[in-house]
JSON list of C-alpha atoms in Angstrom, two decimals:
[
{"chain": "A", "resi": 217, "resn": "UNK", "atom": "CA", "xyz": [-87.49, -130.92, -106.61]},
{"chain": "A", "resi": 218, "resn": "UNK", "atom": "CA", "xyz": [-86.57, -127.77, -104.03]},
{"chain": "A", "resi": 219, "resn": "UNK", "atom": "CA", "xyz": [-88.64, -126.11, -101.56]},
{"chain": "A", "resi": 220, "resn": "UNK", "atom": "CA", "xyz": [-88.97, -122.18, -100.95]},
{"chain": "A", "resi": 221, "resn": "UNK", "atom": "CA", "xyz": [-88.17, -121.57, -96.81]},
{"chain": "A", "resi": 222, "resn": "UNK", "atom": "CA", "xyz": [-91.44, -119.31, -95.19]},
{"chain": "A", "resi": 223, "resn": "UNK", "atom": "CA", "xyz": [-90.53, -116.15, -95.46]},
{"chain": "A", "resi": 224, "resn": "UNK", "atom": "CA", "xyz": [-89.00, -114.98, -91.68]},
{"chain": "A", "resi": 225, "resn": "UNK", "atom": "CA", "xyz": [-89.50, -111.25, -90.23]},
{"chain": "A", "resi": 226, "resn": "UNK", "atom": "CA", "xyz": [-89.60, -110.19, -86.46]},
{"chain": "A", "resi": 227, "resn": "UNK", "atom": "CA", "xyz": [-92.52, -109.48, -85.49]},
{"chain": "A", "resi": 228, "resn": "UNK", "atom": "CA", "xyz": [-93.34, -106.51, -82.88]},
{"chain": "A", "resi": 229, "resn": "UNK", "atom": "CA", "xyz": [-94.41, -107.33, -79.04]},
{"chain": "A", "resi": 230, "resn": "UNK", "atom": "CA", "xyz": [-96.32, -105.09, -77.15]},
{"chain": "A", "resi": 231, "resn": "UNK", "atom": "CA", "xyz": [-94.84, -105.07, -73.30]},
{"chain": "A", "resi": 232, "resn": "UNK", "atom": "CA", "xyz": [-97.66, -103.08, -71.55]},
{"chain": "A", "resi": 233, "resn": "UNK", "atom": "CA", "xyz": [-97.03, -101.85, -68.06]},
{"chain": "A", "resi": 234, "resn": "UNK", "atom": "CA", "xyz": [-99.99, -102.20, -65.64]},
{"chain": "A", "resi": 235, "resn": "UNK", "atom": "CA", "xyz": [-102.58, -99.83, -65.37]},
{"chain": "A", "resi": 236, "resn": "UNK", "atom": "CA", "xyz": [-104.18, -101.84, -63.14]},
{"chain": "A", "resi": 237, "resn": "UNK", "atom": "CA", "xyz": [-104.69, -99.44, -59.94]},
{"chain": "A", "resi": 238, "resn": "UNK", "atom": "CA", "xyz": [-103.20, -102.28, -57.50]},
{"chain": "A", "resi": 239, "resn": "UNK", "atom": "CA", "xyz": [-100.44, -101.94, -58.99]},
{"chain": "A", "resi": 240, "resn": "UNK", "atom": "CA", "xyz": [-99.61, -98.39, -58.53]},
{"chain": "A", "resi": 241, "resn": "UNK", "atom": "CA", "xyz": [-99.29, -96.21, -55.31]},
{"chain": "A", "resi": 242, "resn": "UNK", "atom": "CA", "xyz": [-98.32, -93.31, -53.85]},
{"chain": "A", "resi": 243, "resn": "UNK", "atom": "CA", "xyz": [-96.06, -91.95, -50.34]},
{"chain": "A", "resi": 244, "resn": "UNK", "atom": "CA", "xyz": [-99.08, -90.42, -49.13]},
{"chain": "A", "resi": 245, "resn": "UNK", "atom": "CA", "xyz": [-102.52, -92.12, -49.50]},
{"chain": "A", "resi": 246, "resn": "UNK", "atom": "CA", "xyz": [-104.14, -89.16, -48.80]},
{"chain": "A", "resi": 247, "resn": "UNK", "atom": "CA", "xyz": [-102.59, -86.58, -51.83]},
{"chain": "A", "resi": 248, "resn": "UNK", "atom": "CA", "xyz": [-104.12, -88.89, -54.63]},
{"chain": "A", "resi": 249, "resn": "UNK", "atom": "CA", "xyz": [-106.99, -90.94, -55.42]},
{"chain": "A", "resi": 250, "resn": "UNK", "atom": "CA", "xyz": [-105.68, -94.11, -58.22]},
{"chain": "A", "resi": 251, "resn": "UNK", "atom": "CA", "xyz": [-108.86, -95.01, -59.65]},
{"chain": "A", "resi": 252, "resn": "UNK", "atom": "CA", "xyz": [-109.78, -97.20, -62.97]},
{"chain": "A", "resi": 253, "resn": "UNK", "atom": "CA", "xyz": [-111.45, -95.15, -65.64]},
{"chain": "A", "resi": 254, "resn": "UNK", "atom": "CA", "xyz": [-114.46, -96.32, -67.17]},
{"chain": "A", "resi": 255, "resn": "UNK", "atom": "CA", "xyz": [-112.25, -97.58, -70.75]},
{"chain": "A", "resi": 256, "resn": "UNK", "atom": "CA", "xyz": [-109.94, -99.45, -68.33]},
{"chain": "A", "resi": 257, "resn": "UNK", "atom": "CA", "xyz": [-107.15, -96.72, -68.34]},
{"chain": "A", "resi": 258, "resn": "UNK", "atom": "CA", "xyz": [-105.78, -95.25, -64.91]},
{"chain": "A", "resi": 259, "resn": "UNK", "atom": "CA", "xyz": [-106.74, -92.19, -63.61]},
{"chain": "A", "resi": 260, "resn": "UNK", "atom": "CA", "xyz": [-104.33, -90.32, -61.41]},
{"chain": "A", "resi": 261, "resn": "UNK", "atom": "CA", "xyz": [-106.49, -87.32, -59.18]},
{"chain": "A", "resi": 262, "resn": "UNK", "atom": "CA", "xyz": [-103.98, -84.67, -57.23]},
{"chain": "A", "resi": 263, "resn": "UNK", "atom": "CA", "xyz": [-105.60, -83.95, -54.11]},
{"chain": "A", "resi": 264, "resn": "UNK", "atom": "CA", "xyz": [-103.40, -81.17, -52.08]},
{"chain": "A", "resi": 265, "resn": "UNK", "atom": "CA", "xyz": [-103.31, -78.83, -54.81]},
{"chain": "A", "resi": 266, "resn": "UNK", "atom": "CA", "xyz": [-99.00, -79.81, -55.13]},
{"chain": "A", "resi": 267, "resn": "UNK", "atom": "CA", "xyz": [-97.66, -82.09, -57.25]},
{"chain": "A", "resi": 268, "resn": "UNK", "atom": "CA", "xyz": [-97.56, -85.16, -55.72]},
{"chain": "A", "resi": 269, "resn": "UNK", "atom": "CA", "xyz": [-96.63, -88.59, -57.72]},
{"chain": "A", "resi": 270, "resn": "UNK", "atom": "CA", "xyz": [-98.03, -92.20, -58.02]},
{"chain": "A", "resi": 271, "resn": "UNK", "atom": "CA", "xyz": [-95.23, -95.13, -58.91]},
{"chain": "A", "resi": 272, "resn": "UNK", "atom": "CA", "xyz": [-95.17, -98.37, -60.08]},
{"chain": "A", "resi": 273, "resn": "UNK", "atom": "CA", "xyz": [-92.03, -101.03, -59.71]},
{"chain": "A", "resi": 274, "resn": "UNK", "atom": "CA", "xyz": [-91.82, -104.14, -61.81]},
{"chain": "A", "resi": 275, "resn": "UNK", "atom": "CA", "xyz": [-89.81, -106.91, -60.18]},
{"chain": "A", "resi": 276, "resn": "UNK", "atom": "CA", "xyz": [-88.85, -108.81, -63.60]},
{"chain": "A", "resi": 277, "resn": "UNK", "atom": "CA", "xyz": [-88.87, -105.20, -65.29]},
{"chain": "A", "resi": 278, "resn": "UNK", "atom": "CA", "xyz": [-89.16, -105.14, -68.90]},
{"chain": "A", "resi": 279, "resn": "UNK", "atom": "CA", "xyz": [-85.76, -105.83, -71.36]},
{"chain": "A", "resi": 280, "resn": "UNK", "atom": "CA", "xyz": [-85.24, -104.78, -74.85]},
{"chain": "A", "resi": 281, "resn": "UNK", "atom": "CA", "xyz": [-83.03, -103.66, -77.22]},
{"chain": "A", "resi": 282, "resn": "UNK", "atom": "CA", "xyz": [-83.41, -99.95, -77.53]},
{"chain": "A", "resi": 283, "resn": "UNK", "atom": "CA", "xyz": [-82.05, -99.58, -81.15]},
{"chain": "A", "resi": 284, "resn": "UNK", "atom": "CA", "xyz": [-85.04, -101.51, -82.13]},
{"chain": "A", "resi": 285, "resn": "UNK", "atom": "CA", "xyz": [-87.84, -100.34, -79.38]},
{"chain": "A", "resi": 286, "resn": "UNK", "atom": "CA", "xyz": [-90.67, -97.27, -78.68]},
{"chain": "A", "resi": 287, "resn": "UNK", "atom": "CA", "xyz": [-91.92, -96.18, -76.12]},
{"chain": "A", "resi": 288, "resn": "UNK", "atom": "CA", "xyz": [-95.99, -96.10, -77.23]},
{"chain": "A", "resi": 289, "resn": "UNK", "atom": "CA", "xyz": [-97.85, -93.51, -75.24]},
{"chain": "A", "resi": 290, "resn": "UNK", "atom": "CA", "xyz": [-101.60, -92.64, -74.57]},
{"chain": "A", "resi": 291, "resn": "UNK", "atom": "CA", "xyz": [-102.28, -89.76, -71.99]},
{"chain": "A", "resi": 292, "resn": "UNK", "atom": "CA", "xyz": [-104.83, -86.99, -71.16]},
{"chain": "A", "resi": 293, "resn": "UNK", "atom": "CA", "xyz": [-102.79, -83.97, -68.92]},
{"chain": "A", "resi": 294, "resn": "UNK", "atom": "CA", "xyz": [-104.64, -81.53, -66.68]},
{"chain": "A", "resi": 295, "resn": "UNK", "atom": "CA", "xyz": [-103.09, -79.26, -66.08]},
{"chain": "A", "resi": 296, "resn": "UNK", "atom": "CA", "xyz": [-99.41, -80.56, -65.75]},
{"chain": "A", "resi": 297, "resn": "UNK", "atom": "CA", "xyz": [-97.73, -83.75, -65.52]},
{"chain": "A", "resi": 298, "resn": "UNK", "atom": "CA", "xyz": [-94.52, -85.10, -65.49]},
{"chain": "A", "resi": 299, "resn": "UNK", "atom": "CA", "xyz": [-93.30, -88.68, -66.43]},
{"chain": "A", "resi": 300, "resn": "UNK", "atom": "CA", "xyz": [-90.35, -90.84, -65.00]},
{"chain": "A", "resi": 301, "resn": "UNK", "atom": "CA", "xyz": [-88.77, -93.76, -66.28]},
{"chain": "A", "resi": 302, "resn": "UNK", "atom": "CA", "xyz": [-86.31, -96.32, -64.33]},
{"chain": "A", "resi": 303, "resn": "UNK", "atom": "CA", "xyz": [-84.09, -98.09, -65.52]},
{"chain": "A", "resi": 304, "resn": "UNK", "atom": "CA", "xyz": [-81.42, -101.26, -64.17]},
{"chain": "A", "resi": 305, "resn": "UNK", "atom": "CA", "xyz": [-82.99, -101.83, -61.34]},
{"chain": "A", "resi": 306, "resn": "UNK", "atom": "CA", "xyz": [-84.18, -98.69, -59.70]},
{"chain": "A", "resi": 307, "resn": "UNK", "atom": "CA", "xyz": [-87.82, -97.80, -58.72]},
{"chain": "A", "resi": 308, "resn": "UNK", "atom": "CA", "xyz": [-89.83, -94.97, -57.78]},
{"chain": "A", "resi": 309, "resn": "UNK", "atom": "CA", "xyz": [-89.77, -96.26, -54.48]},
{"chain": "A", "resi": 310, "resn": "UNK", "atom": "CA", "xyz": [-87.71, -92.63, -52.30]},
{"chain": "A", "resi": 311, "resn": "UNK", "atom": "CA", "xyz": [-85.76, -95.28, -50.67]},
{"chain": "A", "resi": 312, "resn": "UNK", "atom": "CA", "xyz": [-84.36, -97.06, -53.58]},
{"chain": "A", "resi": 313, "resn": "UNK", "atom": "CA", "xyz": [-82.70, -94.37, -55.49]},
{"chain": "A", "resi": 314, "resn": "UNK", "atom": "CA", "xyz": [-80.33, -91.84, -55.84]},
{"chain": "A", "resi": 315, "resn": "UNK", "atom": "CA", "xyz": [-81.47, -88.29, -57.23]},
{"chain": "A", "resi": 316, "resn": "UNK", "atom": "CA", "xyz": [-78.32, -88.43, -59.41]},
{"chain": "A", "resi": 317, "resn": "UNK", "atom": "CA", "xyz": [-77.74, -92.04, -60.16]},
{"chain": "A", "resi": 318, "resn": "UNK", "atom": "CA", "xyz": [-78.53, -91.71, -64.00]},
{"chain": "A", "resi": 319, "resn": "UNK", "atom": "CA", "xyz": [-80.74, -94.21, -63.99]},
{"chain": "A", "resi": 320, "resn": "UNK", "atom": "CA", "xyz": [-84.04, -92.82, -64.57]},
{"chain": "A", "resi": 321, "resn": "UNK", "atom": "CA", "xyz": [-85.33, -89.65, -66.55]},
{"chain": "A", "resi": 322, "resn": "UNK", "atom": "CA", "xyz": [-88.23, -87.33, -68.09]},
{"chain": "A", "resi": 323, "resn": "UNK", "atom": "CA", "xyz": [-89.95, -88.55, -71.24]},
{"chain": "A", "resi": 324, "resn": "UNK", "atom": "CA", "xyz": [-91.75, -84.89, -70.67]},
{"chain": "A", "resi": 325, "resn": "UNK", "atom": "CA", "xyz": [-89.31, -83.19, -73.44]},
{"chain": "A", "resi": 326, "resn": "UNK", "atom": "CA", "xyz": [-90.20, -86.10, -76.25]},
{"chain": "A", "resi": 327, "resn": "UNK", "atom": "CA", "xyz": [-93.42, -85.65, -75.79]},
{"chain": "A", "resi": 328, "resn": "UNK", "atom": "CA", "xyz": [-94.83, -84.55, -79.68]},
{"chain": "A", "resi": 329, "resn": "UNK", "atom": "CA", "xyz": [-96.96, -81.85, -79.92]},
{"chain": "A", "resi": 330, "resn": "UNK", "atom": "CA", "xyz": [-96.70, -80.79, -75.55]},
{"chain": "A", "resi": 331, "resn": "UNK", "atom": "CA", "xyz": [-95.75, -77.32, -73.86]},
{"chain": "A", "resi": 332, "resn": "UNK", "atom": "CA", "xyz": [-93.45, -77.17, -71.11]},
{"chain": "A", "resi": 333, "resn": "UNK", "atom": "CA", "xyz": [-93.33, -75.46, -68.34]},
{"chain": "A", "resi": 334, "resn": "UNK", "atom": "CA", "xyz": [-90.19, -72.92, -67.91]},
{"chain": "A", "resi": 335, "resn": "UNK", "atom": "CA", "xyz": [-88.96, -74.17, -64.80]},
{"chain": "A", "resi": 336, "resn": "UNK", "atom": "CA", "xyz": [-89.74, -77.57, -63.87]},
{"chain": "A", "resi": 337, "resn": "UNK", "atom": "CA", "xyz": [-89.86, -78.93, -67.60]},
{"chain": "A", "resi": 338, "resn": "UNK", "atom": "CA", "xyz": [-93.71, -80.57, -66.76]},
{"chain": "A", "resi": 339, "resn": "UNK", "atom": "CA", "xyz": [-95.65, -81.05, -69.95]},
{"chain": "A", "resi": 340, "resn": "UNK", "atom": "CA", "xyz": [-98.69, -78.54, -70.06]},
{"chain": "A", "resi": 341, "resn": "UNK", "atom": "CA", "xyz": [-101.70, -80.39, -70.61]},
{"chain": "A", "resi": 342, "resn": "UNK", "atom": "CA", "xyz": [-105.14, -78.20, -69.43]},
{"chain": "A", "resi": 343, "resn": "UNK", "atom": "CA", "xyz": [-106.84, -80.60, -70.77]},
{"chain": "A", "resi": 344, "resn": "UNK", "atom": "CA", "xyz": [-104.93, -82.04, -73.91]},
{"chain": "A", "resi": 345, "resn": "UNK", "atom": "CA", "xyz": [-104.59, -85.68, -74.92]},
{"chain": "A", "resi": 346, "resn": "UNK", "atom": "CA", "xyz": [-101.05, -86.62, -76.21]},
{"chain": "A", "resi": 347, "resn": "UNK", "atom": "CA", "xyz": [-100.70, -90.35, -78.33]},
{"chain": "A", "resi": 348, "resn": "UNK", "atom": "CA", "xyz": [-97.78, -91.17, -80.21]},
{"chain": "A", "resi": 349, "resn": "UNK", "atom": "CA", "xyz": [-94.48, -93.22, -79.94]},
{"chain": "A", "resi": 350, "resn": "UNK", "atom": "CA", "xyz": [-90.74, -92.45, -78.95]},
{"chain": "A", "resi": 351, "resn": "UNK", "atom": "CA", "xyz": [-88.18, -93.75, -80.29]},
{"chain": "A", "resi": 352, "resn": "UNK", "atom": "CA", "xyz": [-86.13, -95.25, -77.88]},
{"chain": "A", "resi": 353, "resn": "UNK", "atom": "CA", "xyz": [-82.80, -95.03, -79.98]},
{"chain": "A", "resi": 354, "resn": "UNK", "atom": "CA", "xyz": [-83.00, -91.11, -80.06]},
{"chain": "A", "resi": 355, "resn": "UNK", "atom": "CA", "xyz": [-83.44, -90.63, -76.81]},
{"chain": "A", "resi": 356, "resn": "UNK", "atom": "CA", "xyz": [-80.60, -89.25, -74.78]},
{"chain": "A", "resi": 357, "resn": "UNK", "atom": "CA", "xyz": [-80.34, -91.83, -72.00]},
{"chain": "A", "resi": 358, "resn": "UNK", "atom": "CA", "xyz": [-77.48, -91.98, -69.47]},
{"chain": "A", "resi": 359, "resn": "UNK", "atom": "CA", "xyz": [-75.04, -94.92, -69.63]},
{"chain": "A", "resi": 360, "resn": "UNK", "atom": "CA", "xyz": [-75.58, -96.05, -65.90]},
{"chain": "A", "resi": 361, "resn": "UNK", "atom": "CA", "xyz": [-78.77, -96.85, -66.87]},
{"chain": "A", "resi": 362, "resn": "UNK", "atom": "CA", "xyz": [-78.20, -99.67, -69.44]},
{"chain": "A", "resi": 363, "resn": "UNK", "atom": "CA", "xyz": [-77.43, -103.03, -68.80]},
{"chain": "A", "resi": 364, "resn": "UNK", "atom": "CA", "xyz": [-73.55, -104.90, -69.92]},
{"chain": "A", "resi": 365, "resn": "UNK", "atom": "CA", "xyz": [-75.22, -106.04, -72.78]},
{"chain": "A", "resi": 366, "resn": "UNK", "atom": "CA", "xyz": [-76.57, -102.45, -74.28]},
{"chain": "A", "resi": 367, "resn": "UNK", "atom": "CA", "xyz": [-80.30, -103.72, -73.38]},
{"chain": "A", "resi": 368, "resn": "UNK", "atom": "CA", "xyz": [-82.12, -101.62, -71.09]},
{"chain": "A", "resi": 369, "resn": "UNK", "atom": "CA", "xyz": [-84.68, -103.33, -68.71]},
{"chain": "A", "resi": 370, "resn": "UNK", "atom": "CA", "xyz": [-87.35, -100.92, -67.46]},
{"chain": "A", "resi": 371, "resn": "UNK", "atom": "CA", "xyz": [-88.10, -101.34, -63.42]},
{"chain": "A", "resi": 372, "resn": "UNK", "atom": "CA", "xyz": [-90.30, -98.59, -62.51]},
{"chain": "A", "resi": 373, "resn": "UNK", "atom": "CA", "xyz": [-92.59, -95.44, -63.30]},
{"chain": "A", "resi": 374, "resn": "UNK", "atom": "CA", "xyz": [-94.01, -92.80, -62.15]},
{"chain": "A", "resi": 375, "resn": "UNK", "atom": "CA", "xyz": [-96.34, -90.29, -62.74]},
{"chain": "A", "resi": 376, "resn": "UNK", "atom": "CA", "xyz": [-96.92, -86.61, -61.18]},
{"chain": "A", "resi": 377, "resn": "UNK", "atom": "CA", "xyz": [-100.61, -84.69, -61.28]},
{"chain": "A", "resi": 378, "resn": "UNK", "atom": "CA", "xyz": [-99.13, -80.83, -60.33]},
{"chain": "A", "resi": 379, "resn": "UNK", "atom": "CA", "xyz": [-102.03, -78.58, -59.71]},
{"chain": "A", "resi": 380, "resn": "UNK", "atom": "CA", "xyz": [-104.68, -77.30, -58.21]},
{"chain": "A", "resi": 381, "resn": "UNK", "atom": "CA", "xyz": [-106.77, -80.04, -56.28]},
{"chain": "A", "resi": 382, "resn": "UNK", "atom": "CA", "xyz": [-108.50, -82.40, -58.60]},
{"chain": "A", "resi": 383, "resn": "UNK", "atom": "CA", "xyz": [-106.41, -81.87, -61.22]},
{"chain": "A", "resi": 384, "resn": "UNK", "atom": "CA", "xyz": [-105.83, -85.68, -63.03]},
{"chain": "A", "resi": 385, "resn": "UNK", "atom": "CA", "xyz": [-103.52, -87.53, -65.43]},
{"chain": "A", "resi": 386, "resn": "UNK", "atom": "CA", "xyz": [-105.48, -90.24, -67.06]},
{"chain": "A", "resi": 387, "resn": "UNK", "atom": "CA", "xyz": [-103.23, -92.68, -68.68]},
{"chain": "A", "resi": 388, "resn": "UNK", "atom": "CA", "xyz": [-104.88, -95.09, -71.20]},
{"chain": "A", "resi": 389, "resn": "UNK", "atom": "CA", "xyz": [-101.61, -97.13, -72.92]},
{"chain": "A", "resi": 390, "resn": "UNK", "atom": "CA", "xyz": [-97.78, -96.86, -71.25]},
{"chain": "A", "resi": 391, "resn": "UNK", "atom": "CA", "xyz": [-96.06, -99.42, -73.52]},
{"chain": "A", "resi": 392, "resn": "UNK", "atom": "CA", "xyz": [-92.81, -101.16, -74.58]},
{"chain": "A", "resi": 393, "resn": "UNK", "atom": "CA", "xyz": [-93.00, -101.95, -78.21]},
{"chain": "A", "resi": 394, "resn": "UNK", "atom": "CA", "xyz": [-89.94, -104.19, -79.31]},
{"chain": "A", "resi": 395, "resn": "UNK", "atom": "CA", "xyz": [-88.93, -106.17, -82.20]},
{"chain": "A", "resi": 396, "resn": "UNK", "atom": "CA", "xyz": [-89.24, -110.12, -81.44]},
{"chain": "A", "resi": 397, "resn": "UNK", "atom": "CA", "xyz": [-87.64, -113.64, -82.91]},
{"chain": "A", "resi": 398, "resn": "UNK", "atom": "CA", "xyz": [-88.60, -114.09, -86.58]},
{"chain": "A", "resi": 399, "resn": "UNK", "atom": "CA", "xyz": [-92.29, -115.41, -87.61]},
{"chain": "A", "resi": 400, "resn": "UNK", "atom": "CA", "xyz": [-93.34, -117.50, -90.25]},
{"chain": "A", "resi": 401, "resn": "UNK", "atom": "CA", "xyz": [-95.02, -114.02, -92.50]},
{"chain": "A", "resi": 402, "resn": "UNK", "atom": "CA", "xyz": [-96.99, -116.78, -94.66]},
{"chain": "A", "resi": 403, "resn": "UNK", "atom": "CA", "xyz": [-98.83, -117.91, -91.50]},
{"chain": "A", "resi": 404, "resn": "UNK", "atom": "CA", "xyz": [-102.64, -116.79, -90.81]},
{"chain": "A", "resi": 405, "resn": "UNK", "atom": "CA", "xyz": [-103.05, -113.84, -88.57]},
{"chain": "A", "resi": 406, "resn": "UNK", "atom": "CA", "xyz": [-103.20, -114.46, -84.79]},
{"chain": "A", "resi": 407, "resn": "UNK", "atom": "CA", "xyz": [-106.19, -114.45, -82.94]},
{"chain": "A", "resi": 408, "resn": "UNK", "atom": "CA", "xyz": [-107.17, -111.20, -80.67]},
{"chain": "A", "resi": 409, "resn": "UNK", "atom": "CA", "xyz": [-105.50, -111.03, -77.09]},
{"chain": "A", "resi": 410, "resn": "UNK", "atom": "CA", "xyz": [-106.39, -108.90, -74.40]},
{"chain": "A", "resi": 411, "resn": "UNK", "atom": "CA", "xyz": [-103.86, -106.38, -72.35]},
{"chain": "A", "resi": 412, "resn": "UNK", "atom": "CA", "xyz": [-103.95, -104.86, -69.08]},
{"chain": "A", "resi": 413, "resn": "UNK", "atom": "CA", "xyz": [-106.35, -102.09, -69.83]},
{"chain": "A", "resi": 414, "resn": "UNK", "atom": "CA", "xyz": [-108.58, -104.64, -72.32]},
{"chain": "A", "resi": 415, "resn": "UNK", "atom": "CA", "xyz": [-108.41, -103.51, -74.99]},
{"chain": "A", "resi": 416, "resn": "UNK", "atom": "CA", "xyz": [-107.94, -105.71, -78.73]},
{"chain": "A", "resi": 417, "resn": "UNK", "atom": "CA", "xyz": [-105.05, -105.76, -80.99]},
{"chain": "A", "resi": 418, "resn": "UNK", "atom": "CA", "xyz": [-105.01, -108.04, -83.79]},
{"chain": "A", "resi": 419, "resn": "UNK", "atom": "CA", "xyz": [-102.34, -109.07, -86.18]},
{"chain": "A", "resi": 420, "resn": "UNK", "atom": "CA", "xyz": [-103.99, -107.54, -89.18]},
{"chain": "A", "resi": 421, "resn": "UNK", "atom": "CA", "xyz": [-104.04, -103.99, -87.37]},
{"chain": "A", "resi": 422, "resn": "UNK", "atom": "CA", "xyz": [-100.20, -103.83, -85.91]},
{"chain": "A", "resi": 423, "resn": "UNK", "atom": "CA", "xyz": [-99.02, -107.37, -85.98]},
{"chain": "A", "resi": 424, "resn": "UNK", "atom": "CA", "xyz": [-98.03, -106.87, -82.32]},
{"chain": "A", "resi": 425, "resn": "UNK", "atom": "CA", "xyz": [-98.70, -109.40, -79.73]},
{"chain": "A", "resi": 426, "resn": "UNK", "atom": "CA", "xyz": [-99.45, -108.26, -76.16]},
{"chain": "A", "resi": 427, "resn": "UNK", "atom": "CA", "xyz": [-97.44, -109.15, -72.76]},
{"chain": "A", "resi": 428, "resn": "UNK", "atom": "CA", "xyz": [-99.34, -108.44, -69.52]},
{"chain": "A", "resi": 429, "resn": "UNK", "atom": "CA", "xyz": [-96.52, -107.59, -66.83]},
{"chain": "A", "resi": 430, "resn": "UNK", "atom": "CA", "xyz": [-98.15, -109.32, -63.70]},
{"chain": "A", "resi": 431, "resn": "UNK", "atom": "CA", "xyz": [-95.64, -109.68, -60.90]},
{"chain": "A", "resi": 432, "resn": "UNK", "atom": "CA", "xyz": [-95.35, -105.96, -59.65]},
{"chain": "A", "resi": 433, "resn": "UNK", "atom": "CA", "xyz": [-94.12, -104.16, -56.82]},
{"chain": "A", "resi": 434, "resn": "UNK", "atom": "CA", "xyz": [-95.89, -101.07, -55.57]},
{"chain": "A", "resi": 435, "resn": "UNK", "atom": "CA", "xyz": [-93.71, -97.90, -54.38]},
{"chain": "A", "resi": 436, "resn": "UNK", "atom": "CA", "xyz": [-94.11, -98.75, -51.15]},
{"chain": "A", "resi": 437, "resn": "UNK", "atom": "CA", "xyz": [-92.65, -102.40, -50.99]},
{"chain": "A", "resi": 438, "resn": "UNK", "atom": "CA", "xyz": [-96.36, -103.96, -51.26]},
{"chain": "A", "resi": 439, "resn": "UNK", "atom": "CA", "xyz": [-95.67, -107.08, -53.54]},
{"chain": "A", "resi": 440, "resn": "UNK", "atom": "CA", "xyz": [-98.58, -107.16, -55.79]},
{"chain": "A", "resi": 441, "resn": "UNK", "atom": "CA", "xyz": [-99.47, -110.63, -58.32]},
{"chain": "A", "resi": 442, "resn": "UNK", "atom": "CA", "xyz": [-101.71, -110.05, -60.76]},
{"chain": "A", "resi": 443, "resn": "UNK", "atom": "CA", "xyz": [-103.43, -112.58, -63.21]},
{"chain": "A", "resi": 444, "resn": "UNK", "atom": "CA", "xyz": [-102.24, -112.82, -66.81]},
{"chain": "A", "resi": 445, "resn": "UNK", "atom": "CA", "xyz": [-103.47, -111.93, -69.76]}
]
């Protein structure tokens, strides 16, 4: 008697950017405080009353198909911030990218519910929390950012903390969620896994597996290797 093959379906794979303070750096160490929050979040505090940025460079990068991917975010902004994504080998290191290269872009216009500074385009938070997702297939991304096969490789991120001294941005999640190879949907749910921010996700909640990026280079060029989750 013929048997029916198990139902195959793509599964969501979560690829979080590390929130470990050791993986982030700033141009001048005295202009920002980079710390880990009590909830495992990344806390970036301005010390000079200007608009410094902290950045992370991903040596191996996160490669994904933007047609089936989204950027998930959970941030608290006070008072202003801007977040830039770097692609195709470019990183936040000012010696490694050109201002008009087309390989980096701000996600500020795509943050749902955010107001923006009329001059800079920064997200105006004043202590507000923004949590949501951005459909990467609908973002206007320059052609220079793409790989030859139409995929994108995220190779860096930087986050500004504009405002008076003590201004802070808190990042609880910044992840690429994409579709991976199909799996047998008739099997039991996978066991919970732990992300870099030490939060648990189960298949019954989001059908998402976590992969932690462990091989990074700080924006000032220092190699950092962290353990896998």
